Tab-separated table of C-alpha atoms and ligand atoms in Angstrom:
chain	number	residue	atom	x	y	z
A	1	MET	CA	96.977	-81.428	-28.471
A	2	ALA	CA	99.830	-79.437	-30.055
A	3	ALA	CA	100.125	-76.031	-28.453
A	4	PRO	CA	99.607	-73.713	-31.456
A	5	ASP	CA	96.680	-75.907	-32.336
A	6	LEU	CA	94.990	-75.027	-29.058
A	7	MET	CA	95.266	-71.288	-29.779
A	8	ASP	CA	93.703	-71.779	-33.232
A	9	LYS	CA	90.928	-73.811	-31.679
A	10	LEU	CA	90.236	-71.157	-29.041
A	11	VAL	CA	90.143	-68.356	-31.599
A	12	SER	CA	87.758	-70.362	-33.752
A	13	LEU	CA	85.502	-71.601	-30.933
A	14	THR	CA	85.211	-68.190	-29.297
A	15	LYS	CA	84.284	-66.586	-32.610
A	16	ARG	CA	81.820	-69.293	-33.641
A	17	ARG	CA	80.038	-69.347	-30.298
A	18	GLY	CA	79.885	-65.623	-29.605
A	19	TYR	CA	82.632	-65.186	-27.037
A	20	ILE	CA	85.143	-62.977	-28.861
A	21	PHE	CA	85.146	-61.217	-32.251
A	22	GLN	CA	87.814	-59.214	-33.983
A	23	SER	CA	87.122	-55.501	-33.642
A	24	SER	CA	85.646	-53.876	-36.801
A	25	GLU	CA	85.747	-57.233	-38.550
A	26	ILE	CA	83.696	-56.079	-41.557
A	27	TYR	CA	86.535	-53.652	-42.360
A	28	GLY	CA	89.178	-56.354	-42.085
A	29	GLY	CA	89.715	-55.921	-38.354
A	30	THR	CA	91.647	-53.385	-36.255
A	31	GLY	CA	95.208	-54.163	-35.245
A	32	SER	CA	94.985	-56.221	-32.125
A	33	VAL	CA	91.728	-55.083	-30.600
A	34	TRP	CA	88.931	-57.520	-29.774
A	35	ASP	CA	85.208	-57.315	-28.965
A	36	TYR	CA	83.466	-59.537	-26.433
A	37	GLY	CA	80.208	-61.072	-27.656
A	38	PRO	CA	77.203	-62.265	-25.609
A	39	LEU	CA	79.013	-65.124	-23.858
A	40	GLY	CA	82.392	-63.381	-23.630
A	41	VAL	CA	80.952	-60.355	-21.878
A	42	GLU	CA	79.304	-62.625	-19.284
A	43	LEU	CA	82.533	-64.522	-18.601
A	44	LYS	CA	84.421	-61.255	-18.293
A	45	ARG	CA	81.827	-59.802	-15.917
A	46	ASN	CA	81.876	-62.944	-13.785
A	47	LEU	CA	85.664	-62.730	-13.564
A	48	LYS	CA	85.625	-59.035	-12.650
A	49	ASP	CA	82.804	-59.497	-10.130
A	50	ARG	CA	84.754	-62.307	-8.500
A	51	TRP	CA	87.822	-60.064	-8.212
A	52	TRP	CA	85.778	-57.155	-6.852
A	53	ARG	CA	84.161	-59.381	-4.254
A	54	ALA	CA	87.509	-60.742	-3.027
A	55	MET	CA	89.371	-57.438	-3.153
A	56	VAL	CA	86.686	-54.951	-2.032
A	57	HIS	CA	83.466	-56.459	-0.659
A	58	GLU	CA	85.025	-59.124	1.524
A	59	ARG	CA	87.627	-56.779	3.047
A	60	ASP	CA	87.446	-53.848	5.431
A	61	ASP	CA	90.813	-52.499	4.374
A	62	VAL	CA	90.263	-51.974	0.626
A	63	GLU	CA	88.035	-49.316	-0.977
A	64	GLY	CA	86.783	-49.201	-4.576
A	65	LEU	CA	87.308	-46.467	-7.165
A	66	ASP	CA	86.332	-45.735	-10.757
A	67	ALA	CA	88.641	-42.954	-11.970
A	68	ALA	CA	88.452	-41.343	-15.407
A	69	ILE	CA	90.602	-42.603	-18.262
A	70	LEU	CA	91.632	-39.069	-19.291
A	71	MET	CA	93.868	-37.399	-16.728
A	72	HIS	CA	95.915	-34.217	-16.391
A	73	PRO	CA	99.026	-34.589	-18.591
A	74	SER	CA	101.265	-33.768	-15.627
A	75	VAL	CA	100.259	-37.106	-14.110
A	76	TRP	CA	102.232	-38.952	-16.798
A	77	GLU	CA	105.223	-36.659	-16.477
A	78	ALA	CA	105.338	-37.147	-12.724
A	79	SER	CA	104.830	-40.900	-12.988
A	80	GLY	CA	107.769	-41.252	-15.372
A	81	HIS	CA	105.666	-42.605	-18.230
A	82	VAL	CA	106.364	-39.737	-20.664
A	83	GLU	CA	110.061	-40.305	-20.265
A	84	GLY	CA	110.350	-43.974	-19.476
A	85	PHE	CA	107.347	-45.995	-20.674
A	86	THR	CA	109.132	-47.186	-23.765
A	87	ASP	CA	110.077	-50.349	-25.611
A	88	PRO	CA	113.097	-50.647	-27.899
A	89	LEU	CA	112.020	-50.704	-31.548
A	90	VAL	CA	113.935	-51.837	-34.634
A	91	GLU	CA	112.987	-51.571	-38.300
A	92	CYS	CA	113.859	-54.094	-41.028
A	93	SER	CA	115.526	-52.176	-43.899
A	94	ASN	CA	114.174	-54.705	-46.407
A	95	CYS	CA	110.418	-54.891	-45.606
A	96	HIS	CA	110.217	-51.826	-43.316
A	97	ARG	CA	108.224	-53.695	-40.703
A	98	ARG	CA	108.895	-52.649	-37.110
A	99	PHE	CA	109.436	-54.999	-34.168
A	100	ARG	CA	110.232	-54.975	-30.494
A	101	ALA	CA	114.001	-55.357	-30.344
A	102	ASP	CA	113.771	-57.748	-27.412
A	103	LEU	CA	111.710	-60.414	-29.243
A	104	PRO	CA	113.747	-63.638	-29.352
A	105	GLU	CA	113.454	-63.925	-33.189
A	106	VAL	CA	114.628	-60.333	-33.660
A	107	ASP	CA	117.438	-60.832	-31.172
A	108	GLY	CA	118.657	-63.676	-33.402
A	109	GLY	CA	119.063	-61.159	-36.245
A	110	GLN	CA	116.413	-62.471	-38.642
A	111	CYS	CA	113.316	-60.522	-39.697
A	112	PRO	CA	110.186	-62.480	-38.617
A	113	THR	CA	108.261	-61.137	-41.653
A	114	CYS	CA	110.585	-61.302	-44.684
A	115	GLY	CA	113.368	-63.499	-43.301
A	116	THR	CA	116.203	-61.087	-44.221
A	117	ARG	CA	119.231	-61.411	-41.920
A	118	ASP	CA	121.033	-58.578	-40.158
A	119	ALA	CA	118.935	-55.849	-41.759
A	120	PHE	CA	117.677	-54.223	-38.573
A	121	SER	CA	118.187	-50.562	-37.730
A	122	GLU	CA	119.762	-49.542	-34.423
A	123	PRO	CA	117.124	-49.845	-31.657
A	124	ARG	CA	115.362	-46.634	-30.700
A	125	LEU	CA	113.006	-46.102	-27.788
A	126	PHE	CA	109.322	-45.962	-28.647
A	127	ASN	CA	106.803	-44.576	-26.148
A	128	LEU	CA	103.792	-46.853	-25.759
A	129	MET	CA	101.277	-44.205	-24.677
A	130	PHE	CA	98.503	-43.183	-27.076
A	131	LYS	CA	98.367	-39.404	-27.485
A	132	THR	CA	95.350	-37.307	-28.295
A	133	PHE	CA	94.135	-33.735	-27.785
A	134	MET	CA	91.766	-32.339	-25.185
A	135	GLY	CA	89.489	-29.584	-26.505
A	136	PRO	CA	89.272	-27.974	-29.946
A	137	VAL	CA	92.924	-26.956	-30.364
A	138	GLU	CA	95.378	-29.561	-31.563
A	139	ASP	CA	98.646	-28.255	-30.158
A	140	ALA	CA	101.266	-29.392	-27.683
A	141	ALA	CA	99.532	-27.650	-24.779
A	142	ALA	CA	96.362	-29.670	-25.424
A	143	THR	CA	98.126	-33.053	-25.615
A	144	ILE	CA	96.796	-35.704	-23.280
A	145	TYR	CA	97.263	-39.459	-23.051
A	146	LEU	CA	95.053	-42.497	-22.817
A	147	ARG	CA	96.095	-44.097	-19.545
A	148	PRO	CA	98.534	-47.001	-19.944
A	149	GLU	CA	97.696	-48.269	-16.431
A	150	THR	CA	94.823	-47.597	-14.036
A	151	ALA	CA	97.120	-47.155	-11.014
A	152	GLN	CA	97.709	-43.416	-11.421
A	153	GLY	CA	93.994	-42.672	-10.953
A	154	ILE	CA	94.365	-44.317	-7.563
A	155	TYR	CA	97.470	-42.356	-6.505
A	156	VAL	CA	95.987	-38.956	-7.315
A	157	ASN	CA	92.899	-39.890	-5.273
A	158	PHE	CA	94.838	-41.321	-2.350
A	159	LEU	CA	93.994	-38.580	0.151
A	160	ASN	CA	90.408	-38.118	-1.118
A	161	ILE	CA	89.674	-41.734	-0.382
A	162	GLN	CA	91.690	-42.076	2.794
A	163	GLY	CA	89.892	-39.067	4.271
A	164	THR	CA	86.352	-39.767	3.121
A	165	ALA	CA	86.422	-43.489	3.855
A	166	ARG	CA	88.228	-42.784	7.157
A	167	GLN	CA	90.800	-45.459	6.437
A	168	ARG	CA	94.028	-45.860	8.321
A	169	VAL	CA	97.272	-47.073	6.787
A	170	PRO	CA	97.627	-49.937	5.937
A	171	PHE	CA	94.733	-49.909	3.474
A	172	GLY	CA	94.196	-50.300	-0.257
A	173	ILE	CA	92.266	-48.883	-3.209
A	174	ALA	CA	91.020	-51.143	-5.987
A	175	GLN	CA	89.877	-50.311	-9.486
A	176	ILE	CA	88.938	-52.105	-12.695
A	177	GLY	CA	89.183	-50.230	-15.963
A	178	LYS	CA	90.486	-49.869	-19.468
A	179	ALA	CA	94.144	-49.235	-20.214
A	180	PHE	CA	95.776	-48.539	-23.574
A	181	ARG	CA	99.265	-49.321	-24.833
A	182	ASN	CA	100.448	-48.782	-28.371
A	183	GLU	CA	102.284	-52.109	-28.353
A	184	ILE	CA	104.852	-52.493	-31.131
A	185	THR	CA	104.246	-56.210	-31.550
A	186	PRO	CA	100.835	-57.199	-30.212
A	187	GLY	CA	99.548	-60.717	-30.703
A	188	ASN	CA	98.601	-64.115	-29.392
A	189	PHE	CA	94.893	-63.302	-29.593
A	190	ILE	CA	93.788	-61.379	-26.458
A	191	PHE	CA	97.156	-61.866	-24.703
A	192	ARG	CA	98.789	-58.664	-25.919
A	193	THR	CA	96.407	-56.055	-27.287
A	194	ARG	CA	96.400	-52.296	-27.587
A	195	GLU	CA	93.217	-51.787	-25.569
A	196	PHE	CA	92.656	-53.983	-22.529
A	197	GLU	CA	91.286	-54.032	-19.008
A	198	GLN	CA	93.211	-54.114	-15.774
A	199	ALA	CA	92.078	-54.982	-12.271
A	200	GLU	CA	94.535	-53.201	-10.014
A	201	MET	CA	94.848	-52.686	-6.290
A	202	GLN	CA	97.305	-50.331	-4.606
A	203	PHE	CA	97.946	-51.097	-0.950
A	204	PHE	CA	99.386	-48.218	1.098
A	205	VAL	CA	101.670	-49.214	3.964
A	206	LYS	CA	104.114	-47.680	6.366
A	207	PRO	CA	107.668	-47.726	4.928
A	208	GLY	CA	109.361	-50.713	6.480
A	209	ASP	CA	106.172	-52.794	6.448
A	210	ASP	CA	106.295	-53.097	2.658
A	211	GLU	CA	108.174	-56.384	2.352
A	212	GLU	CA	105.833	-58.154	4.718
A	213	TRP	CA	102.765	-56.906	2.843
A	214	PHE	CA	104.403	-57.797	-0.456
A	215	GLU	CA	104.684	-61.423	0.660
A	216	ARG	CA	101.109	-61.435	1.935
A	217	TRP	CA	99.688	-60.127	-1.328
A	218	LYS	CA	101.784	-62.529	-3.383
A	219	ALA	CA	100.304	-65.480	-1.489
A	220	GLU	CA	96.798	-64.043	-1.513
A	221	ARG	CA	96.748	-63.450	-5.254
A	222	MET	CA	98.142	-66.878	-6.145
A	223	ALA	CA	95.518	-68.520	-3.914
A	224	TRP	CA	92.803	-66.469	-5.602
A	225	HIS	CA	93.800	-67.725	-9.053
A	226	GLU	CA	93.873	-71.294	-7.803
A	227	GLY	CA	90.381	-70.688	-6.429
A	228	LEU	CA	89.183	-69.985	-9.986
A	229	GLY	CA	89.907	-73.629	-10.754
A	230	ILE	CA	93.097	-72.969	-12.768
A	231	ARG	CA	95.384	-76.029	-12.589
A	232	SER	CA	98.132	-75.223	-10.075
A	233	THR	CA	100.733	-77.132	-12.140
A	234	LYS	CA	100.260	-74.455	-14.790
A	235	LEU	CA	100.841	-71.547	-12.394
A	236	ARG	CA	104.128	-70.241	-11.049
A	237	PHE	CA	105.857	-67.113	-9.782
A	238	HIS	CA	108.600	-65.412	-11.711
A	239	GLU	CA	110.838	-62.969	-9.871
A	240	HIS	CA	112.036	-59.953	-11.849
A	241	GLY	CA	115.792	-59.667	-12.148
A	242	PRO	CA	117.414	-56.203	-11.905
A	243	ASP	CA	117.226	-55.720	-15.698
A	244	GLU	CA	113.501	-56.547	-15.800
A	245	LEU	CA	112.288	-54.204	-13.032
A	246	ALA	CA	110.002	-51.359	-14.141
A	247	HIS	CA	111.201	-47.810	-13.490
A	248	TYR	CA	109.087	-47.559	-10.326
A	249	ALA	CA	109.694	-50.968	-8.738
A	250	LYS	CA	111.919	-52.136	-5.893
A	251	ASN	CA	110.749	-55.732	-6.084
A	252	ALA	CA	108.408	-57.499	-8.500
A	253	PHE	CA	106.991	-60.965	-9.012
A	254	ASP	CA	104.853	-62.059	-11.918
A	255	ILE	CA	102.224	-64.711	-11.653
A	256	GLU	CA	102.722	-66.770	-14.807
A	257	TYR	CA	100.603	-69.342	-16.622
A	258	GLU	CA	101.880	-71.940	-19.039
A	259	PHE	CA	100.090	-70.696	-22.161
A	260	PRO	CA	100.256	-72.742	-25.390
A	261	PHE	CA	103.036	-70.303	-26.413
A	262	GLY	CA	105.044	-70.632	-23.182
A	263	TRP	CA	105.146	-69.402	-19.571
A	264	LYS	CA	103.933	-65.803	-19.519
A	265	GLU	CA	102.844	-63.194	-16.984
A	266	PHE	CA	99.175	-62.394	-16.457
A	267	GLU	CA	99.420	-60.592	-13.096
A	268	GLY	CA	102.217	-58.540	-11.560
A	269	ILE	CA	102.835	-57.900	-7.859
A	270	HIS	CA	105.044	-54.847	-7.439
A	271	ASN	CA	106.641	-53.008	-4.562
A	272	ARG	CA	106.402	-49.470	-5.954
A	273	THR	CA	107.831	-47.889	-2.770
A	274	ASP	CA	106.865	-44.199	-2.369
A	275	PHE	CA	107.937	-43.557	-5.974
A	276	ASP	CA	104.555	-42.489	-7.341
A	277	LEU	CA	103.179	-40.563	-4.355
A	278	ALA	CA	106.489	-38.757	-3.829
A	279	ARG	CA	106.679	-37.794	-7.509
A	280	HIS	CA	103.077	-36.508	-7.494
A	281	GLN	CA	103.734	-34.579	-4.302
A	282	GLU	CA	106.767	-32.948	-5.834
A	283	ARG	CA	105.137	-32.139	-9.150
A	284	SER	CA	101.723	-30.973	-7.860
A	285	GLY	CA	103.057	-29.138	-4.824
A	286	LYS	CA	100.299	-30.830	-2.757
A	287	ARG	CA	101.201	-32.825	0.294
A	288	LEU	CA	100.434	-36.517	-0.120
A	289	GLU	CA	101.474	-37.544	3.355
A	290	TYR	CA	99.597	-39.667	5.764
A	291	ILE	CA	99.427	-38.537	9.397
A	292	ASP	CA	99.249	-41.402	11.841
A	293	PRO	CA	96.469	-40.424	14.290
A	294	ALA	CA	98.065	-42.337	17.158
A	295	SER	CA	101.652	-41.113	16.892
A	296	ASN	CA	101.181	-37.949	14.789
A	297	GLU	CA	103.951	-39.293	12.623
A	298	ARG	CA	103.880	-38.049	9.005
A	299	PHE	CA	105.049	-40.149	6.088
A	300	VAL	CA	104.522	-40.812	2.403
A	301	PRO	CA	103.284	-44.414	2.320
A	302	TYR	CA	104.911	-47.190	0.354
A	303	VAL	CA	102.717	-49.030	-2.144
A	304	VAL	CA	102.336	-52.727	-2.852
A	305	GLU	CA	100.483	-53.150	-6.133
A	306	THR	CA	98.625	-56.157	-7.513
A	307	SER	CA	97.985	-55.674	-11.225
A	308	MET	CA	95.963	-58.262	-13.118
A	309	GLY	CA	95.136	-58.157	-16.813
A	310	VAL	CA	91.449	-59.051	-17.109
A	311	ASP	CA	91.687	-60.150	-20.756
A	312	ARG	CA	94.847	-62.160	-20.157
A	313	THR	CA	93.263	-63.904	-17.192
A	314	LEU	CA	90.246	-64.663	-19.362
A	315	LEU	CA	92.618	-66.272	-21.866
A	316	VAL	CA	94.082	-68.306	-18.994
A	317	LEU	CA	90.572	-69.470	-18.077
A	318	LEU	CA	89.769	-70.471	-21.658
A	319	ALA	CA	93.097	-72.217	-22.295
A	320	ASP	CA	92.902	-74.054	-18.992
A	321	ALA	CA	89.287	-75.099	-19.447
A	322	TYR	CA	89.406	-76.362	-23.054
A	323	ARG	CA	89.442	-80.117	-23.530
A	324	GLU	CA	88.462	-82.706	-26.102
A	325	GLU	CA	87.172	-86.127	-25.070
A	326	GLU	CA	85.985	-89.293	-26.731
A	327	VAL	CA	82.432	-90.149	-25.687
A	328	GLU	CA	80.721	-93.127	-27.298
A	329	GLY	CA	83.019	-92.973	-30.309
A	330	GLU	CA	82.509	-89.233	-30.831
A	331	THR	CA	84.760	-86.324	-29.931
A	332	ARG	CA	83.175	-83.805	-27.652
A	333	VAL	CA	84.639	-80.374	-26.928
A	334	VAL	CA	84.200	-79.135	-23.378
A	335	LEU	CA	84.972	-75.811	-21.764
A	336	GLY	CA	85.336	-77.000	-18.194
A	337	LEU	CA	84.837	-73.538	-16.659
A	338	GLN	CA	84.020	-73.391	-12.975
A	339	PRO	CA	80.186	-73.140	-12.740
A	340	GLN	CA	80.434	-69.767	-10.944
A	341	LEU	CA	82.382	-68.368	-13.919
A	342	ALA	CA	80.456	-70.009	-16.755
A	343	PRO	CA	78.386	-67.512	-18.808
A	344	LEU	CA	75.328	-69.778	-18.846
A	345	LYS	CA	74.536	-71.970	-15.859
A	346	VAL	CA	71.771	-74.099	-17.309
A	347	GLY	CA	70.546	-75.333	-20.709
A	348	VAL	CA	66.835	-76.228	-20.725
A	349	PHE	CA	65.521	-78.672	-23.315
A	350	PRO	CA	62.186	-80.312	-24.049
A	351	LEU	CA	63.030	-83.865	-25.182
A	352	VAL	CA	60.533	-83.584	-28.052
A	353	LYS	CA	58.589	-80.664	-29.483
A	354	LYS	CA	55.149	-82.063	-28.600
A	355	ASP	CA	52.933	-83.357	-25.769
A	356	GLY	CA	53.155	-80.023	-23.939
A	357	LEU	CA	56.886	-80.509	-23.180
A	358	PRO	CA	58.050	-77.181	-24.713
A	359	GLU	CA	55.547	-75.280	-22.514
A	360	LEU	CA	56.816	-77.008	-19.377
A	361	ALA	CA	60.442	-76.385	-20.364
A	362	ILE	CA	59.810	-72.697	-21.106
A	363	LYS	CA	58.179	-72.306	-17.697
A	364	LEU	CA	61.246	-73.828	-16.058
A	365	HIS	CA	63.589	-71.635	-18.118
A	366	GLU	CA	61.646	-68.510	-17.131
A	367	GLY	CA	61.761	-69.514	-13.474
A	368	LEU	CA	65.556	-69.808	-13.657
A	369	ARG	CA	65.892	-66.413	-15.314
A	370	LYS	CA	63.646	-64.805	-12.676
A	371	ALA	CA	65.945	-66.269	-10.038
A	372	ALA	CA	68.880	-64.546	-11.849
A	373	ILE	CA	70.323	-67.858	-13.020
A	374	PRO	CA	71.397	-67.425	-16.660
A	375	SER	CA	69.596	-70.124	-18.631
A	376	PHE	CA	69.376	-71.038	-22.327
A	377	TYR	CA	66.263	-72.626	-23.856
A	378	ASP	CA	66.928	-74.905	-26.815
A	379	ALA	CA	64.360	-77.074	-28.587
A	380	ALA	CA	66.208	-77.457	-31.904
A	381	GLY	CA	67.711	-80.708	-33.197
A	382	ALA	CA	68.717	-83.998	-31.609
A	383	ILE	CA	69.164	-83.958	-27.830
A	384	GLY	CA	72.800	-85.135	-28.177
A	385	ARG	CA	73.647	-82.125	-30.309
A	386	ARG	CA	71.968	-79.782	-27.836
A	387	TYR	CA	74.126	-81.234	-25.056
A	388	ARG	CA	77.273	-80.837	-27.167
A	389	ARG	CA	76.491	-77.187	-27.904
A	390	GLN	CA	76.262	-76.428	-24.186
A	391	ASP	CA	79.411	-78.472	-23.377
A	392	GLU	CA	81.338	-76.413	-25.891
A	393	VAL	CA	80.432	-73.100	-24.267
A	394	GLY	CA	80.946	-74.403	-20.741
A	395	THR	CA	77.363	-74.649	-19.427
A	396	PRO	CA	77.641	-76.857	-16.321
A	397	TRP	CA	74.107	-78.326	-16.281
A	398	CYS	CA	71.457	-79.294	-18.806
A	399	VAL	CA	67.876	-79.869	-17.714
A	400	THR	CA	65.662	-82.048	-19.890
A	401	VAL	CA	61.895	-82.136	-19.723
A	402	ASP	CA	60.591	-85.530	-20.921
A	403	GLY	CA	57.516	-87.764	-20.895
A	404	GLN	CA	57.909	-88.519	-17.205
A	405	THR	CA	57.775	-84.804	-16.354
A	406	SER	CA	54.068	-84.575	-17.180
A	407	GLU	CA	53.440	-87.660	-15.033
A	408	ASP	CA	55.460	-86.990	-11.869
A	409	GLY	CA	56.811	-83.437	-12.272
A	410	THR	CA	60.474	-84.500	-12.372
A	411	VAL	CA	63.170	-83.559	-14.887
A	412	THR	CA	66.720	-84.827	-15.528
A	413	ILE	CA	69.758	-82.737	-14.761
A	414	ARG	CA	72.896	-83.749	-16.648
A	415	ASP	CA	76.337	-82.794	-15.379
A	416	ARG	CA	78.733	-81.405	-18.028
A	417	ASP	CA	81.833	-83.085	-16.572
A	418	THR	CA	80.660	-86.446	-15.225
A	419	LEU	CA	77.775	-86.862	-17.703
A	420	GLU	CA	75.762	-88.268	-14.821
A	421	GLN	CA	72.036	-87.605	-14.840
A	422	VAL	CA	69.832	-87.195	-11.786
A	423	ARG	CA	66.061	-86.803	-11.561
A	424	VAL	CA	64.882	-83.780	-9.620
A	425	GLY	CA	61.464	-82.196	-9.140
A	426	ALA	CA	61.009	-79.393	-11.697
A	427	ASP	CA	60.099	-77.077	-8.822
A	428	GLN	CA	63.401	-77.952	-7.119
A	429	VAL	CA	65.713	-77.013	-10.016
A	430	VAL	CA	66.327	-73.406	-8.896
A	431	THR	CA	67.316	-74.529	-5.384
A	432	TRP	CA	69.407	-77.413	-6.749
A	433	VAL	CA	71.405	-75.043	-8.976
A	434	ARG	CA	71.709	-72.330	-6.315
A	435	ASP	CA	73.117	-74.851	-3.833
A	436	ARG	CA	75.847	-75.746	-6.275
A	437	LEU	CA	76.712	-72.170	-7.207
A	438	GLY	CA	77.274	-71.270	-3.556
B	501	LIG	P1	104.351	-57.375	-20.563
B	501	LIG	O1	105.750	-57.605	-20.044
B	501	LIG	O2	103.644	-58.627	-20.978
B	501	LIG	O3	104.248	-56.273	-21.562
B	501	LIG	P2	103.973	-55.689	-18.345
B	501	LIG	O4	105.007	-56.211	-17.412
B	501	LIG	O5	104.236	-54.465	-19.106
B	501	LIG	O6	103.513	-56.864	-19.330
B	501	LIG	P3	102.289	-54.628	-16.320
B	501	LIG	O7	102.628	-53.242	-16.677
B	501	LIG	O8	102.828	-55.221	-15.075
B	501	LIG	O9	102.622	-55.577	-17.566
B	501	LIG	O10	100.709	-54.766	-16.371
B	501	LIG	C1	99.988	-55.613	-15.501
B	501	LIG	C2	99.118	-56.592	-16.251
B	501	LIG	O11	98.371	-55.931	-17.276
B	501	LIG	C3	99.900	-57.674	-16.989
B	501	LIG	O12	100.218	-58.739	-16.131
B	501	LIG	C4	98.915	-58.091	-18.053
B	501	LIG	O13	98.018	-59.060	-17.550
B	501	LIG	C5	98.157	-56.825	-18.350
B	501	LIG	N1	98.685	-56.242	-19.603
B	501	LIG	C6	99.745	-55.429	-19.760
B	501	LIG	N2	99.915	-55.092	-21.058
B	501	LIG	C7	98.915	-55.719	-21.743
B	501	LIG	C8	98.538	-55.762	-23.128
B	501	LIG	N3	99.187	-55.080	-24.056
B	501	LIG	N4	97.461	-56.514	-23.461
B	501	LIG	C9	96.749	-57.204	-22.524
B	501	LIG	N5	97.075	-57.180	-21.213
B	501	LIG	C10	98.136	-56.452	-20.823
């Protein structure tokens, strides 16, 4: 399948089946903001829950946090974002559209919109933070920012959490939340948007131990992505060269996926040194040192950050899972999502709408729901079409209630990927599914 074709197919499938809609669509849409529909919100929650479990629940050395989006404006001065969180912007003097100067097309001197050559203005730096006002007065003193990363909420809470959770360095703080960037050239569906979610973890270590922890987290995060079922041939690391490093970073690696539009980052692992804590200490006048209880040594910890874009990772999951296959002379579309991630786990169908089969199927469907296994009841249309509808949204199993069910109490369970069908007692379906979800 040609690459751009795959993106078109994903945009269309996710809209048609209730995964992702354009924001404010009835008004023509908002520039690069997207809404997650009934299935999209489930996939996103499953992804975030999986991250939270690996990063917080399964570890003793990482604590969770949910900090506010609005923060004291000094935070963004101390962090360097007011001064340095910028992209170079150029404007075409013919069509007046603005672009990121470092886009390959723009670098070649031709306007991507009107095609005019060599009509770009000199690049100027454009700050990506959204500004607004806190309180009823709209003046400079009331200016605040929507956070462009969740990390700063973690730094300003470093001592609160270390003290209350009685953690010792090395330890980390994890958070999932919205971030906002006024991107000059957003695009590629949910890849680059102006409102998105990040799942970030800041790991505080003793200076000198940072490189070792950096390597550990790099390996850990790559293994986690592979554990989501993403093909490892489509994953790689990319090391930042000196000209790519963010203003706070000593060392940085991206985890990249081969998207239909090329290899691109969807998670960054950064060695942020003591840059952020030291800057907040200086600006706030509050000590942000850690005192080692054994040696009484005082130091400002170094930070190893893992920063994953939730929406971008969701795009990775969709792009990696989408496939088209020929089955009995027909094309079927399958989202081969890992069962643990799939929004719906089971489709439940009565083979025909008579002989008491719908009642039996509804009972089974309700039993699955009670057991917290997301299930979808469908009695409409030919059985083949019902299967196809579930394949297309990634439902791993379909249970069919047929004539034999009323005789011996068994149903068929069809596997999305192998198409194999097994007969199982209707009262065993919950256990059967639970065993496979782990
Ligand atoms: P890029 O170079 O693509 O702009 P970045 O290097 O600025 O990304 P980071 O600041 O390291 O990105 O942010 C960490 C993660 O947050 C990224 O790997 C990505 O998954 C996600 N992210 C950043 N900007 C956006 C955006 N505009 N839309 C969606 N996700 C984003």
